[in-house]
Short mmCIF file of C-alpha atoms and ligand atoms in Angstrom, two decimals:
data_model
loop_
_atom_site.label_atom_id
_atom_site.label_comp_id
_atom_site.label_asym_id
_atom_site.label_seq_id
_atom_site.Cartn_x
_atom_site.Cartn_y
_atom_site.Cartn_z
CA UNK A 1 82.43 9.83 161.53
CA UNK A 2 80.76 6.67 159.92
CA UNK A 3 79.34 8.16 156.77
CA UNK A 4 82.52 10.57 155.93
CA UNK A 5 84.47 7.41 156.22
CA UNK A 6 81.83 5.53 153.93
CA UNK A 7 82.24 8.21 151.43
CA UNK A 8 85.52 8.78 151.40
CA UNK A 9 86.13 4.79 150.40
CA UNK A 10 83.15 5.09 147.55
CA UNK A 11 85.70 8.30 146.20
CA UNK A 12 88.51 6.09 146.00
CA UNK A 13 86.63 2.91 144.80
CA UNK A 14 84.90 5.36 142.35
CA UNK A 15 88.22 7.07 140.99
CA UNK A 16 90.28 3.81 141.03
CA UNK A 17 87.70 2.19 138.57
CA UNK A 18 87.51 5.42 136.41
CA UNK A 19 91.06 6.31 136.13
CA UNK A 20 93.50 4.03 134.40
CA UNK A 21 97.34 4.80 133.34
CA UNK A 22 98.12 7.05 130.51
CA UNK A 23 101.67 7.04 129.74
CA UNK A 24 104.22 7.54 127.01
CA UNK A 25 107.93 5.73 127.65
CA UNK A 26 110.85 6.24 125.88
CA UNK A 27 112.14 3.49 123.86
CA UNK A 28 115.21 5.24 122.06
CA UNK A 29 116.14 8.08 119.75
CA UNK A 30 112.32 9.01 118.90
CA UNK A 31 110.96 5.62 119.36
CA UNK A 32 107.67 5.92 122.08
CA UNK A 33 105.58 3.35 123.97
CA UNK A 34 102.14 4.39 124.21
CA UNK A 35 99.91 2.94 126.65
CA UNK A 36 96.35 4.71 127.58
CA UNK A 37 93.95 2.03 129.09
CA UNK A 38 94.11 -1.39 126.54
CA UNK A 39 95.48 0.83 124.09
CA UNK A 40 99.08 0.20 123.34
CA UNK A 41 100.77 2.06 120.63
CA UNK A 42 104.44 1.97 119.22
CA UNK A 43 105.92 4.58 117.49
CA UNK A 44 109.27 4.53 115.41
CA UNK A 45 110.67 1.64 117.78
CA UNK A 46 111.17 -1.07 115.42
CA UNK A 47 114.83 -0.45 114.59
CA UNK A 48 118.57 -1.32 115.30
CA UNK A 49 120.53 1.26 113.67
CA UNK A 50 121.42 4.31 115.66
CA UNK A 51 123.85 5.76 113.02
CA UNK A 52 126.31 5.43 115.82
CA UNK A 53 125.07 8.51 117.57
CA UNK A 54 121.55 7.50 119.08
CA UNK A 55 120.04 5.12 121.50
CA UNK A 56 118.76 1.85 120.02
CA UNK A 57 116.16 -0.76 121.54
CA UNK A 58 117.89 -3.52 123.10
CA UNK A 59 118.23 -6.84 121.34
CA UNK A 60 115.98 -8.62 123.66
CA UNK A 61 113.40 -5.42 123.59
CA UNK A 62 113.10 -5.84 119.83
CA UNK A 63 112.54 -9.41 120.16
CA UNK A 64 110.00 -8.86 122.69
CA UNK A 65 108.17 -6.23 120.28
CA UNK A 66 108.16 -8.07 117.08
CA UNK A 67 106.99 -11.11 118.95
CA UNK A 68 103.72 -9.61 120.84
CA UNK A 69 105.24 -10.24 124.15
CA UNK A 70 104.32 -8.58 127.53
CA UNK A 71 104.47 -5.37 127.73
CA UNK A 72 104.05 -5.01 123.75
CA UNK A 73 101.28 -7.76 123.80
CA UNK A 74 97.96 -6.89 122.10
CA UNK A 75 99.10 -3.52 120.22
CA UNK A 76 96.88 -1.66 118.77
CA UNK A 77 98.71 -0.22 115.98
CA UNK A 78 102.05 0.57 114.69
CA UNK A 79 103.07 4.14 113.63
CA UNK A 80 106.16 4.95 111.63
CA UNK A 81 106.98 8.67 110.57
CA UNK A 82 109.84 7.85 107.70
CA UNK A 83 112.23 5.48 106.18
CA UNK A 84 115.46 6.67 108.16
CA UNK A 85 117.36 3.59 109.81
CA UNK A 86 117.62 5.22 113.08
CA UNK A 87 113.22 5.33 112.92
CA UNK A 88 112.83 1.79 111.59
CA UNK A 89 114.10 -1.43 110.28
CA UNK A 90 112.35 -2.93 107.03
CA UNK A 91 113.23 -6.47 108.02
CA UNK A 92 112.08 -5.52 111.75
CA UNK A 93 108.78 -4.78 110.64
CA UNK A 94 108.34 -7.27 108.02
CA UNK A 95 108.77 -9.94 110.91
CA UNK A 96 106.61 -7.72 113.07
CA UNK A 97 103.85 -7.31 110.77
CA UNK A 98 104.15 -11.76 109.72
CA UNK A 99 103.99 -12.15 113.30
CA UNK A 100 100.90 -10.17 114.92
CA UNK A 101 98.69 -10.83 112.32
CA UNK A 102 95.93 -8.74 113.16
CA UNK A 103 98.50 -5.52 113.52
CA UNK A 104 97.62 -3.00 110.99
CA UNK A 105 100.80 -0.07 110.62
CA UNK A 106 100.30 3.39 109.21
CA UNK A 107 103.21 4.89 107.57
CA UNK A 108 104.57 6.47 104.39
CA UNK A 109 105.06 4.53 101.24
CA UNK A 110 108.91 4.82 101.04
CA UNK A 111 108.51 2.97 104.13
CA UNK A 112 105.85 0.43 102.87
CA UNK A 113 108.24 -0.11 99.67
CA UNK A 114 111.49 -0.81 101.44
CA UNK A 115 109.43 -3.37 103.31
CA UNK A 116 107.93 -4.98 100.10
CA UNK A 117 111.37 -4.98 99.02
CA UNK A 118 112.56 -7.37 101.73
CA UNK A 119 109.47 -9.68 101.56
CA UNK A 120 108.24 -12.68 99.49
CA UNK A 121 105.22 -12.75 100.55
CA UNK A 122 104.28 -9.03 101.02
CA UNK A 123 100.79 -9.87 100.23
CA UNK A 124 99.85 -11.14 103.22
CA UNK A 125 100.14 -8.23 105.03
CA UNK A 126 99.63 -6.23 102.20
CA UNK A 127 96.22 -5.18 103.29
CA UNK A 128 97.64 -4.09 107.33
CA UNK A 129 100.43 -1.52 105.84
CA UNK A 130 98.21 1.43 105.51
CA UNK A 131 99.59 4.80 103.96
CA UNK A 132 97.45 7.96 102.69
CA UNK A 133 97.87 9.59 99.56
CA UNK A 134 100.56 12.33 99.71
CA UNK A 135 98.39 15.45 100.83
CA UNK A 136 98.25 18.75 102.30
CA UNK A 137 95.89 17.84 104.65
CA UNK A 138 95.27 16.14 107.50
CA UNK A 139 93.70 12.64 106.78
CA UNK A 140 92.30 10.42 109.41
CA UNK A 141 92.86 6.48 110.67
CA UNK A 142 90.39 4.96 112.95
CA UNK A 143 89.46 1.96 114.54
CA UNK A 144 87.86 0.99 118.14
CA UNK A 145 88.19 4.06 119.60
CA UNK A 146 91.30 5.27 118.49
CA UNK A 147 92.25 7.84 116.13
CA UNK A 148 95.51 8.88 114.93
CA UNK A 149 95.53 11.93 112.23
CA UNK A 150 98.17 12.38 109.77
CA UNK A 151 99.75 14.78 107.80
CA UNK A 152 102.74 14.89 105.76
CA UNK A 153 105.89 17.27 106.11
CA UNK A 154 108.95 17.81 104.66
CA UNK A 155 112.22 16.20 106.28
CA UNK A 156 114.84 18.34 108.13
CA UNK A 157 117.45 19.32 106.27
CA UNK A 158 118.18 19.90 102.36
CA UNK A 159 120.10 16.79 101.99
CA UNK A 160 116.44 14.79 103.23
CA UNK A 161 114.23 16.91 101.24
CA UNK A 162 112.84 14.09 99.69
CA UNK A 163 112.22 12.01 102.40
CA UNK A 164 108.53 11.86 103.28
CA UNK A 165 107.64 12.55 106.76
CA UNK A 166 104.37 11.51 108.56
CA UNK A 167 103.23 14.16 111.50
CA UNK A 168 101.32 12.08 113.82
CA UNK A 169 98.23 13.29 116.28
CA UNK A 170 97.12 9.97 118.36
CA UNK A 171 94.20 10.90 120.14
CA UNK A 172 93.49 8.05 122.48
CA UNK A 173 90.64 8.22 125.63
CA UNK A 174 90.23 11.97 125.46
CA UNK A 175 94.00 12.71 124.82
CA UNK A 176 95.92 13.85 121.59
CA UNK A 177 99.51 12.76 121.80
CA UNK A 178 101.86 14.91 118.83
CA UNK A 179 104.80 13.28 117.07
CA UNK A 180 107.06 15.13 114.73
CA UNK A 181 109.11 12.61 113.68
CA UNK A 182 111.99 14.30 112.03
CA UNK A 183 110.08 17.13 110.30
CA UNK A 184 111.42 20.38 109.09
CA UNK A 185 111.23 23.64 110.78
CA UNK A 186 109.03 25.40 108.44
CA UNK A 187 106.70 27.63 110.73
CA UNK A 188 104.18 28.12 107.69
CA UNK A 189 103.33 24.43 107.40
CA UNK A 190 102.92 24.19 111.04
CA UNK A 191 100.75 27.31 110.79
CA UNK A 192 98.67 25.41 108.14
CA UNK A 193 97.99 22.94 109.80
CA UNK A 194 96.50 24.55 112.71
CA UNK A 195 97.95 22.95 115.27
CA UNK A 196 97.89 25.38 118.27
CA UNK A 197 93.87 24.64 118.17
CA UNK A 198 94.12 20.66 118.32
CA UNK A 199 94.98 21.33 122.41
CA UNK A 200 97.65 18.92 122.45
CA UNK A 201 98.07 16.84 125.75
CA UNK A 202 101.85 15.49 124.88
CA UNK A 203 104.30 16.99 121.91
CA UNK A 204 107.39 14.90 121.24
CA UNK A 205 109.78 16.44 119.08
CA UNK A 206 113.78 16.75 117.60
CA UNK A 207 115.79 18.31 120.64
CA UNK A 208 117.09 20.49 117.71
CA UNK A 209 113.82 22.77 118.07
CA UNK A 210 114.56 23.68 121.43
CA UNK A 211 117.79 24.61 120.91
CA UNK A 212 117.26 28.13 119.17
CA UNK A 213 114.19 30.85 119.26
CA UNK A 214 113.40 29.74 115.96
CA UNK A 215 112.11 26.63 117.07
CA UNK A 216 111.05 27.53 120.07
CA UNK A 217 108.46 29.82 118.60
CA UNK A 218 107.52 27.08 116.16
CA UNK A 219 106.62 25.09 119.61
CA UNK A 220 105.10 27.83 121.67
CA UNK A 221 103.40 29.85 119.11
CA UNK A 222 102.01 26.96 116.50
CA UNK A 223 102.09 23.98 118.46
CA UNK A 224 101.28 25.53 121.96
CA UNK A 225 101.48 22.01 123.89
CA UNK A 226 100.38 21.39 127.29
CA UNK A 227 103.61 19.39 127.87
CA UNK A 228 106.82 18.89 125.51
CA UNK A 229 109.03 16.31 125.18
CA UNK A 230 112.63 16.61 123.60
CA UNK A 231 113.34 13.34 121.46
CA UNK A 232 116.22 12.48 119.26
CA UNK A 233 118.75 13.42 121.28
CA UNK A 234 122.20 11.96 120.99
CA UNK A 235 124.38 9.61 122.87
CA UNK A 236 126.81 11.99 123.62
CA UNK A 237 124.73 15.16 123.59
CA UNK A 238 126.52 18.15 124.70
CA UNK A 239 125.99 20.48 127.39
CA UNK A 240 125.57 22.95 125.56
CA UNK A 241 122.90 21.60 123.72
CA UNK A 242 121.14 20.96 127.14
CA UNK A 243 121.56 24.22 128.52
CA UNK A 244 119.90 25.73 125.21
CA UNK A 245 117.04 23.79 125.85
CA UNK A 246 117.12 25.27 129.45
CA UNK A 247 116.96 28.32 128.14
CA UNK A 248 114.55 28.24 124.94
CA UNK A 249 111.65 25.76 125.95
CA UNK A 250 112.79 25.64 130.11
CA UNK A 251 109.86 23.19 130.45
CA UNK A 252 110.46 20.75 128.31
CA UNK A 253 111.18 16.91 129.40
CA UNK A 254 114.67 15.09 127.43
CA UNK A 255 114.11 12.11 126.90
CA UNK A 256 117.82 10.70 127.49
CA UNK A 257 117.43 7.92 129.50
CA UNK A 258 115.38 3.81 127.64
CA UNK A 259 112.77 3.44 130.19
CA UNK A 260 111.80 6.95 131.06
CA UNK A 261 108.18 7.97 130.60
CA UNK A 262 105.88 10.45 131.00
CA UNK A 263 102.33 10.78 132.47
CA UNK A 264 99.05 12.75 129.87
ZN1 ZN B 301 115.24 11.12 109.62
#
């Protein structure tokens, strides 16, 4: 059969030149590698703190990152979603930010100020560290094909109240990616921002959600994503902790293990 043979190779030829890897890998405590065709996208992986309780990037990694080498060559942006050390290192970025100079970074200003703080010459990439004003609402960054909508939330817990949290939406070739970063469990600003009708592709968020039917319903009723991804978890998580997750979101992915990843 000639011709079904002949087809069958222009299907492959066809869907191998269409198709292209979308993946999200797990650097360390909520720090993701994004990669979705030439885009390349880090988010809260430029630090070396884990508070002794999370996963950190390896030396070498962070090197590699800050530097532009292979596989963090040519990123196309860096995301940030607050000033905690175990989400980023001001000196870390200020080095990242001299070194790829056509990197731009959107982030909150706590963050952009403890980076100023550490720099002489913060005017040079002055211009690259973007924030938006503090706002209700969503507000958009975009640039050759890629989006990324933010919004600001609260941090977790009384103690951070203060903190200022970015809630990021990459949407990248067709797919929106969600990341919490350490944002409180307040259903009605979730509600607000309408999340459940963005059709997320790829939530990662604080293990802590998943481990009660509070924040469970926060995921499955406001956030409704297609897939979920626990982040954040520690070191020495316990079983118990696990087994809640089992139980409250029983398809989520835990992201335990540098080097995992997941397909959107
Ligand atoms: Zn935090």
């Amino acid at each position: 059969m000639p011709f079904l043979r002949i087809s069958l190779f222009a299907l492959l030829l066809c869907l191998s030149t269409t198709s292209f890897s979308q993946k999200a890998t797990y650097i360390a405590n909520s720090g993701i590698f994004i990669q979705s065709g030439e885009t390349k996208i880090l988010i809260d992986s430029f630090f070396d703190n884990g508070r002794g309780k999370f996963a950190t990037p390896g030396a070498t990694q962070l090197d590699a990152m800050v530097a532009g080498k292979s596989p963090y060559n040519n990123l196309s942006l860096a995301l940030i979603t607050h000033s905690h050390p175990d989400h980023f290192n001001q000196q870390k970025v200020a080095k990242l930010m001299s070194t790829q100079k056509k990197l731009n970074c959107l982030t909150t200003p706590q963050v952009v100020d403890s980076i100023e703080s550490v720099m002489d010459n913060f005017e040079s990439i002055h211009d690259r560290t973007l924030t938006f004003p503090l706002s209700r609402t969503w507000k958009t960054y975009s640039k050759d094909g890629l989006t990324v909508k933010a919004a600001y939330s609260r941090h977790a817990g009384k103690i951070n109240a203060k903190v200022q949290d970015l809630i990021f939406i990459v949407n990248v070739n067709g797919k929106k990616i969600l990341h919490l970063g350490d944002a409180d469990m307040n259903p009605d600003r979730f509600q607000e921002l309408k999340l459940k009708y963005e059709n997320i592709d790829v939530a990662f968020i604080p293990f802590w959600y998943m481990t009660g039917f509070y924040g469970a319903e926060i995921i499955n009723k406001y956030i409704a994503p297609k897939k979920v991804v626990a982040v954040h978890f520690p070191n020495n998580g316990s079983k118990q902790s696990l087994a809640k997750i089992k139980q409250f979101v029983p398809e989520a992915i835990i992201f335990q293990n540098p080097g995992q990843s997941v397909t959107f």
